[in-house]
Structure formats: structure tokens, C-alpha cells
């Protein structure tokens, strides 16, 4: 006998994600989930952003990238509260990991939280963390065909950052080709082309973010 | 490492449905997985066999139904399998203006249970 089920495989994770979302909402914190390949510039992007935030925004960071704890130290050195999650070799963050990180953050002092996910363009897309904004960071050095190869992650993005714009000529990166691939899976998604190294374009992103967070 | 939460999720959904229906044994579990965001391959069966020991689902076979994304041409309306990596031009008119949808399914569709031991 066949019994219909139709239940999301990761519904246990989704449930905790919903709880996280409630916690964030109650604390008045706007949360970004940053997803990218290793080395795309997630940490650099967080720092470039926090350095330029208007005074009204008080950021914190959840660091899940495996690369090293250097990331957390660098962020902490700038006076931004940060908690490092040890994923134990896992290839993505999940909602329970975020839940257990929350007590280590001064939630009452924050209104913006950056979650740096593990460098991975495949599984991260499937695990809802309870964030408000899914940010996919691609970089010029990875090539312009990323959206064609990893359509799943670009499909879930609320905003796409194309970082390392200073390398566009060196890598003969075809921006139009990249954009076409992105539009195939996610038409009209905002895309910011910027360089965290030179700072070009970062201001426009920060202004957009400030608007989205909506503190007025 | 994603195999663990995925396998746990499959097991939990299947066992819950079996219990609700008074079934004693699950023979097979039908999964629908989209090709575009796939994090699941057949190795999940291996993890499943370990995790399902001493549960209603011990020995159950996982059936994977793959759903691919569908591409639609903005210019001529032609529809085709989006492929991975995505196909970049419409095979009918060569337009590069395409829209891709679907292929992101990720759920337990149904379970096959043993009728003889069923109380319902
Ligand atoms: N040329 C260039 N390099 C960058 C840029 N942003 C980051 N990087 C470099 O890319 C490398 C990886 O950056 P990181 O932020 O650690 O990447 P993550 O692994 O995604 O956190 C570092 O060497 C950065 O200095 C950029 O805009 N242009
Ligand atoms: Mg990093
Ligand atoms: Zn066409």
C-alpha cells in the first residue's frame, strides 16, 4: 500500500529556522545569510560593509566559514561582536547551529547580523537559517559561468554581489554573460558589482541595504 | 556532511507517516529531488541503512525521482529541459533570453508500507 506524504526533507531544520526568525524579529535584528564559494570575499565584504554603515546600524557577525578563525579575529579587532561556529567539518550552516550561537551575541545591542556561511555553493541553499536576506557573493576570479553551473544558489538569492570588480579586465570577465545566467533563474534580482579591495561600488550596496533594513 | 540531516529528515518524515497510518513496516520511500539544487545522491541509501536500524523503515529502499528544471524561451516560447550546467541558448531560435523554473523540489512524496502487518 502506498501512503502519500509530501513533506520537505529538511522540515526539522525549517522549523528551527522559523524559531530563529521569531527571535530575530523580537530583538529587532535584520539578518543576512552570506553564501559563496571559498575565497569569494565574504569576510572582506562583511568588513567593507560594516566599515561604511550609518551610525544607526549596529552589526554583529556569526562566522561559520571553516577557512580559519582568522576571520573571527579580524572582525573582532574592528570592534564588531562576533561568534565563531564550529561546524565540525560540515559543508553548510544549519538553523540549530545558529540557534546555539545566539546566546553568545549581545542581541539587545544589535540591529543587523551578518552570517558568514561555509564556503559552498551547493548545500547552503537548502538550509534556511532564519535570515531575512539571502546574499550570494560571487567573485570575478571564479569566472562568469557560475550562475549556469550553480543555478540553485542563484535562484534563492535575494541579492547578488559580484565582488572583485577590479579584476574584470584581468580575467576577461563577461558581465553581460554573467547577468544573463542570473536572470535565467532569478529575473530582476538586484545585483551589485563592486570591489572590496578598491571600495568601488560598496557605497551603493550599503545604501541599498540601509533602505531594505528600513530604519528610516 | 549534509547526508546526515538529509537522511534524518527522510527517516523522520517516513516513520511519522507510517505511524499515523498504523503501518508496521516501510518497504520503500519515494523521494522527489530537483536537479538544480540537488544535494542528494545515491550514497544517502548507505546512511539510511545505518540510521534506520531498529525502526519501521529498516530495510526500506529509497527511490529517487529526479526533477529537472524547465527552460522557456522569452522570444519563441519553446520549452525544454534546462540541463546542468544550464543550456545557454534556445535550441529552436538561438535566443539567449531564457527563463528557468522548477528543479528545486526536495521532499518525501510517498511511502510504500507492508499491507499484511497494517492494522488499518
Ligand atoms: N582583487 C580583489 N581581491 C579581493 C577582493 N575582496 C576580497 N579579496 C581577496 O580575496 C581573498 C579571499 O577573501 P575572503 O574575504 O577571506 O574570502 P571568504 O573565504 O569568502 O571569506 C583575500 O585574499 C582577499 O584579500 C576584491 O574586491 N578584489
Ligand atoms: Mg571568510
Ligand atoms: Zn526560442
Coordinates of C-alpha atoms and ligand atoms in Angstrom, one line a residue:
Chain A
X1 CA 0.0 0.0 0.0
X2 CA 1.2 3.5 -0.9
X3 CA 0.7 6.4 1.5
X4 CA 1.1 9.9 0.3
X5 CA 3.5 12.0 2.5
X6 CA 4.6 15.2 0.6
X7 CA 6.9 16.6 3.3
X8 CA 10.0 18.7 2.9
X9 CA 13.1 16.6 3.8
X10 CA 14.6 19.4 5.8
X11 CA 11.4 20.3 7.7
X12 CA 13.1 19.8 11.1
X13 CA 15.7 22.5 10.1
X14 CA 13.0 24.7 8.7
X15 CA 11.1 24.6 12.0
X16 CA 14.2 25.8 13.9
X17 CA 14.8 28.4 11.2
X18 CA 11.3 29.8 11.9
X19 CA 12.0 29.9 15.6
X20 CA 15.3 31.8 14.9
X21 CA 13.3 34.2 12.7
X22 CA 10.9 34.9 15.5
X23 CA 13.8 35.6 17.9
X24 CA 15.4 38.0 15.4
X25 CA 12.2 39.8 14.8
X26 CA 11.5 40.2 18.5
X27 CA 15.0 41.5 19.0
X28 CA 14.6 43.9 16.1
X29 CA 17.6 42.4 14.2
X30 CA 17.8 42.2 10.4
X31 CA 19.7 39.1 9.4
X32 CA 21.8 38.5 6.2
X33 CA 22.9 35.0 5.2
X34 CA 26.0 35.3 3.1
X35 CA 26.7 32.4 0.8
X36 CA 29.6 32.0 -1.6
X37 CA 32.5 29.8 -2.7
X38 CA 35.6 29.8 -0.5
X39 CA 37.7 32.9 -1.2
X40 CA 34.9 34.8 -3.0
X41 CA 35.5 37.6 -0.4
X42 CA 32.7 37.0 2.2
X43 CA 34.8 38.2 5.2
X44 CA 36.3 41.1 3.3
X45 CA 32.8 42.0 2.1
X46 CA 31.4 42.0 5.7
X47 CA 34.3 44.3 6.8
X48 CA 33.9 46.6 3.8
X49 CA 30.2 46.9 4.7
X50 CA 30.5 47.3 8.4
X51 CA 33.2 50.0 7.9
X52 CA 30.7 52.1 5.9
X53 CA 27.4 51.5 7.9
X54 CA 25.4 54.5 9.0
X55 CA 25.6 55.1 12.8
X56 CA 22.1 53.8 13.3
X57 CA 23.1 50.3 12.3
X58 CA 24.8 48.1 14.9
X59 CA 26.2 45.0 13.3
X60 CA 27.2 41.6 14.7
X61 CA 28.7 38.6 12.9
X62 CA 28.2 34.9 13.0
X63 CA 31.3 33.3 11.5
X64 CA 30.8 29.9 10.0
X65 CA 33.5 29.8 7.4
X66 CA 35.9 26.9 8.0
X67 CA 38.9 28.6 6.5
X68 CA 40.3 29.6 9.8
X69 CA 39.5 31.5 13.0
X70 CA 41.5 34.4 11.5
X71 CA 38.2 35.7 10.1
X72 CA 36.6 36.0 13.5
X73 CA 39.7 37.6 14.9
X74 CA 39.9 40.2 12.1
X75 CA 36.3 41.1 12.6
X76 CA 36.6 41.3 16.3
X77 CA 39.6 43.6 16.0
X78 CA 37.3 46.1 14.4
X79 CA 35.1 46.2 17.4
X80 CA 32.3 44.2 15.8
X81 CA 30.8 41.5 18.1
X82 CA 31.4 38.1 16.5
X83 CA 30.8 34.5 17.4
X84 CA 32.6 31.6 15.6
X85 CA 30.6 28.5 14.9
X86 CA 32.5 25.2 14.7
X87 CA 30.7 23.2 12.1
X88 CA 32.9 20.1 12.8
X89 CA 33.7 19.8 9.1
X90 CA 30.2 20.3 7.9
X91 CA 29.7 21.9 4.5
X92 CA 26.9 24.3 5.5
X93 CA 25.4 26.1 8.5
X94 CA 22.0 24.9 9.7
X95 CA 19.4 26.5 11.8
X96 CA 20.2 24.7 15.1
X97 CA 23.8 25.9 14.8
X98 CA 22.6 29.5 14.6
X99 CA 20.2 28.9 17.5
X100 CA 23.1 27.8 19.7
X101 CA 25.2 30.8 18.6
X102 CA 22.6 33.3 19.7
X103 CA 23.3 33.3 23.4
X104 CA 26.9 34.3 22.7
X105 CA 25.9 37.5 21.0
X106 CA 24.7 40.8 22.6
X107 CA 21.4 40.6 20.8
X108 CA 20.0 43.6 22.6
X109 CA 22.7 45.9 21.2
X110 CA 22.4 44.7 17.6
X111 CA 20.1 45.5 14.8
X112 CA 22.0 43.9 11.9
X113 CA 23.5 40.5 11.8
X114 CA 25.8 39.0 9.1
X115 CA 26.0 35.3 9.0
X116 CA 29.1 34.1 7.0
X117 CA 28.1 30.7 5.8
X118 CA 30.5 27.9 4.9
X119 CA 32.2 28.4 1.5
X120 CA 30.0 26.2 -0.6
X121 CA 27.5 26.9 -3.4
X122 CA 25.6 23.7 -3.2
X123 CA 24.2 22.7 0.1
X124 CA 24.0 26.1 1.7
X125 CA 21.0 26.9 -0.5
X126 CA 18.9 24.2 1.1
X127 CA 19.3 25.2 4.7
X128 CA 17.1 28.0 5.9
X129 CA 18.7 29.7 8.9
X130 CA 16.0 32.2 9.7
X131 CA 17.7 35.1 7.9
X132 CA 15.8 38.0 6.2
X133 CA 18.1 38.3 3.2
X134 CA 19.9 35.6 1.2
X135 CA 23.0 37.2 -0.1
X136 CA 25.1 35.3 -2.7
X137 CA 28.6 36.6 -3.2
X138 CA 30.2 35.7 -6.4
X139 CA 33.6 36.9 -7.5
X140 CA 35.1 37.8 -10.8
X141 CA 38.0 35.4 -10.2
X142 CA 35.6 32.4 -10.2
X143 CA 34.5 33.1 -13.8
X144 CA 31.4 34.3 -15.5
X145 CA 29.7 31.0 -15.8
X146 CA 28.9 30.5 -12.1
X147 CA 25.1 31.1 -12.5
X148 CA 24.9 28.4 -15.2
X149 CA 26.8 25.9 -13.1
X150 CA 25.2 26.6 -9.8
X151 CA 21.7 27.8 -10.7
X152 CA 20.2 26.6 -7.4
X153 CA 22.0 29.0 -5.2
X154 CA 21.4 32.0 -7.6
X155 CA 17.7 31.1 -7.7
X156 CA 17.4 31.6 -3.9
X157 CA 19.3 34.8 -3.7
X158 CA 17.5 38.0 -2.7
X159 CA 20.5 40.0 -3.8
X160 CA 23.7 39.1 -5.6
X161 CA 27.1 40.7 -5.1
X162 CA 29.7 40.4 -7.8
X163 CA 32.9 41.1 -5.9
X164 CA 36.5 41.7 -7.1
X165 CA 35.3 44.0 -9.9
X166 CA 38.9 45.3 -10.0
X167 CA 39.8 42.1 -11.8
X168 CA 37.2 42.2 -14.5
X169 CA 39.7 43.0 -17.2
X170 CA 42.4 40.7 -16.0
X171 CA 40.0 37.8 -16.1
X172 CA 38.2 38.9 -19.2
X173 CA 35.1 38.6 -17.2
X174 CA 31.9 39.0 -19.4
X175 CA 29.5 40.8 -17.1
X176 CA 26.6 40.6 -19.6
X177 CA 27.0 36.8 -19.8
X178 CA 27.0 36.5 -16.0
X179 CA 23.9 38.7 -15.8
X180 CA 22.1 36.6 -18.4
X181 CA 22.7 33.4 -16.5
X182 CA 21.5 35.1 -13.3
X183 CA 18.4 36.4 -15.0
X184 CA 17.5 33.0 -16.3
X185 CA 17.0 31.6 -12.8
X186 CA 16.2 34.8 -10.9
X187 CA 14.8 37.7 -13.1
X188 CA 15.1 41.2 -11.6
X189 CA 17.2 40.1 -8.6
X190 CA 19.3 43.2 -7.5
X191 CA 23.0 42.7 -8.4
X192 CA 25.8 44.9 -7.1
X193 CA 29.1 44.9 -8.9
X194 CA 31.8 46.1 -6.6
X195 CA 35.3 45.7 -5.3
X196 CA 36.0 45.3 -1.6
X197 CA 39.6 46.0 -2.4
X198 CA 39.2 49.4 -4.0
X199 CA 35.9 50.2 -2.4
X200 CA 34.3 50.9 -5.7
X201 CA 30.6 50.2 -5.7
X202 CA 30.4 49.3 -2.0
X203 CA 28.7 52.6 -1.1
X204 CA 25.7 51.9 -3.4
X205 CA 25.3 48.4 -1.8
X206 CA 25.4 49.9 1.7
X207 CA 22.7 52.5 0.8
X208 CA 20.5 49.8 -0.7
X209 CA 20.9 47.7 2.4
X210 CA 20.1 50.6 4.7
X211 CA 16.9 51.1 2.6
X212 CA 16.0 47.4 2.9
X213 CA 16.6 47.2 6.6
X214 CA 14.1 50.1 6.8
X215 CA 15.1 52.1 9.9
X216 CA 14.3 55.3 8.0
Chain B
X1 CA 28.3 16.0 5.8
X2 CA 24.9 17.1 4.5
X3 CA 24.0 13.4 4.2
X4 CA 23.2 13.3 7.9
X5 CA 20.4 15.9 8.2
X6 CA 19.0 14.8 4.9
X7 CA 18.9 11.2 5.9
X8 CA 17.4 12.0 9.3
X9 CA 14.8 14.1 7.6
X10 CA 13.8 11.3 5.2
X11 CA 13.6 8.8 8.0
X12 CA 11.5 11.1 10.3
X13 CA 9.0 12.0 7.6
X14 CA 8.6 8.4 6.6
X15 CA 8.3 6.9 10.1
X16 CA 5.8 9.7 11.1
X17 CA 3.6 8.9 8.1
X18 CA 3.8 5.2 8.7
X19 CA 2.8 5.6 12.4
X20 CA -0.1 7.8 11.5
X21 CA -1.4 5.1 9.3
X22 CA -0.8 2.3 11.7
X23 CA 1.7 0.6 9.4
X24 CA 4.3 -1.7 10.9
X25 CA 6.9 -1.7 8.2
X26 CA 8.1 0.6 5.4
X27 CA 9.2 -1.1 2.3
X28 CA 10.1 1.8 0.1
X29 CA 10.3 5.6 0.3
X30 CA 9.7 7.8 -2.8
X31 CA 11.7 11.0 -2.9
X32 CA 11.4 13.9 -5.3
X33 CA 14.7 15.8 -5.7
X34 CA 15.3 18.7 -8.1
X35 CA 18.4 18.6 -10.2
X36 CA 19.1 22.3 -9.8
X37 CA 19.7 22.3 -6.1
X38 CA 20.5 18.7 -5.6
X39 CA 22.5 17.9 -2.5
X40 CA 21.4 14.3 -2.6
X41 CA 22.9 11.4 -4.4
X42 CA 22.5 7.6 -4.1
X43 CA 25.0 7.4 -1.2
X44 CA 22.1 8.5 1.0
X45 CA 20.9 4.9 0.9
X46 CA 24.1 3.9 2.7
X47 CA 23.5 6.4 5.5
X48 CA 19.8 5.5 5.6
X49 CA 20.6 1.8 6.1
X50 CA 22.6 2.7 9.2
X51 CA 20.2 5.2 10.7
X52 CA 17.0 3.1 10.1
X53 CA 18.2 0.1 12.0
X54 CA 15.5 -1.0 14.6
X55 CA 12.9 1.4 13.1
X56 CA 9.9 0.8 11.0
X57 CA 11.9 1.7 8.0
X58 CA 14.7 -0.8 8.4
X59 CA 15.5 -2.3 5.1
X60 CA 13.4 0.2 3.1
X61 CA 14.5 1.1 -0.4
X62 CA 14.9 4.8 -1.3
X63 CA 13.5 5.6 -4.8
X64 CA 14.9 8.8 -6.2
X65 CA 12.7 10.7 -8.6
X66 CA 14.8 13.4 -10.3
X67 CA 13.0 16.6 -11.5
X68 CA 15.0 18.7 -13.9
X69 CA 14.5 22.5 -14.4
X70 CA 12.4 23.7 -17.3
X71 CA 13.7 26.4 -19.6
X72 CA 11.3 28.6 -21.5
X73 CA 12.4 30.9 -24.3
X74 CA 11.2 34.5 -23.9
X75 CA 11.4 35.0 -27.7
X76 CA 9.7 31.9 -29.2
X77 CA 8.1 30.3 -26.3
X78 CA 9.9 27.0 -26.8
X79 CA 10.2 24.8 -23.6
X80 CA 13.0 22.3 -22.9
X81 CA 15.0 20.6 -20.2
X82 CA 17.2 23.3 -18.6
X83 CA 20.1 21.0 -18.1
X84 CA 23.1 21.3 -15.7
X85 CA 25.0 23.4 -16.4
X86 CA 22.1 25.4 -17.8
X87 CA 21.7 25.4 -21.6
X88 CA 22.5 28.9 -22.7
X89 CA 20.6 29.3 -26.0
X90 CA 17.2 28.2 -27.1
X91 CA 17.6 25.1 -29.3
X92 CA 14.7 26.4 -31.5
X93 CA 15.6 30.0 -32.2
X94 CA 19.1 30.5 -30.6
X95 CA 17.8 33.3 -28.3
X96 CA 19.8 33.7 -25.1
X97 CA 16.7 35.2 -23.3
X98 CA 15.6 32.2 -21.3
X99 CA 13.7 31.6 -18.1
X100 CA 14.4 28.6 -15.9
X101 CA 11.9 27.3 -13.3
X102 CA 11.4 24.2 -11.3
X103 CA 14.1 21.6 -10.5
X104 CA 14.3 22.7 -6.8
X105 CA 12.0 20.0 -5.4
X106 CA 13.2 18.4 -2.2
X107 CA 10.6 16.3 -0.5
X108 CA 9.3 12.8 0.6
X109 CA 6.5 12.1 -1.8
X110 CA 5.1 8.8 -0.5
X111 CA 5.9 5.6 1.3
X112 CA 5.2 2.0 0.5
X113 CA 4.1 0.0 3.5
X114 CA 3.5 -3.6 4.2
X115 CA -0.2 -4.3 4.0
X116 CA -0.3 -7.6 5.9
X117 CA 1.0 -6.1 9.1
X118 CA -1.1 -3.0 8.8
X119 CA -3.8 -2.5 11.4
X120 CA -5.8 -0.1 9.2
Ligands
LIG1 N1 41.4 41.7 -6.0 C1 40.5 41.6 -5.0 N2 40.7 40.7 -4.0 C2 39.8 40.6 -3.1 C3 38.6 41.4 -3.1 N3 37.8 41.1 -2.0 C4 38.5 40.1 -1.3 N4 39.7 39.8 -2.0 C5 40.7 38.9 -1.6 O1 40.2 37.6 -1.7 C6 40.8 36.7 -0.7 C7 39.6 35.9 0.0 O2 38.8 36.9 0.7 P1 38.0 36.4 2.0 O3 37.2 37.6 2.4 O4 38.9 35.8 3.0 O5 37.0 35.3 1.3 P2 36.0 34.3 2.0 O6 36.7 33.0 2.1 O7 34.8 34.3 1.1 O8 35.7 34.9 3.4 C8 41.6 37.5 0.2 O9 42.9 37.4 -0.2 C9 41.0 38.9 -0.1 O10 42.0 39.9 0.1 C10 38.4 42.3 -4.2 O11 37.4 43.1 -4.3 N5 39.4 42.4 -5.1
LIG2 MG1 35.8 34.1 5.3
LIG3 ZN1 13.4 30.4 -28.7

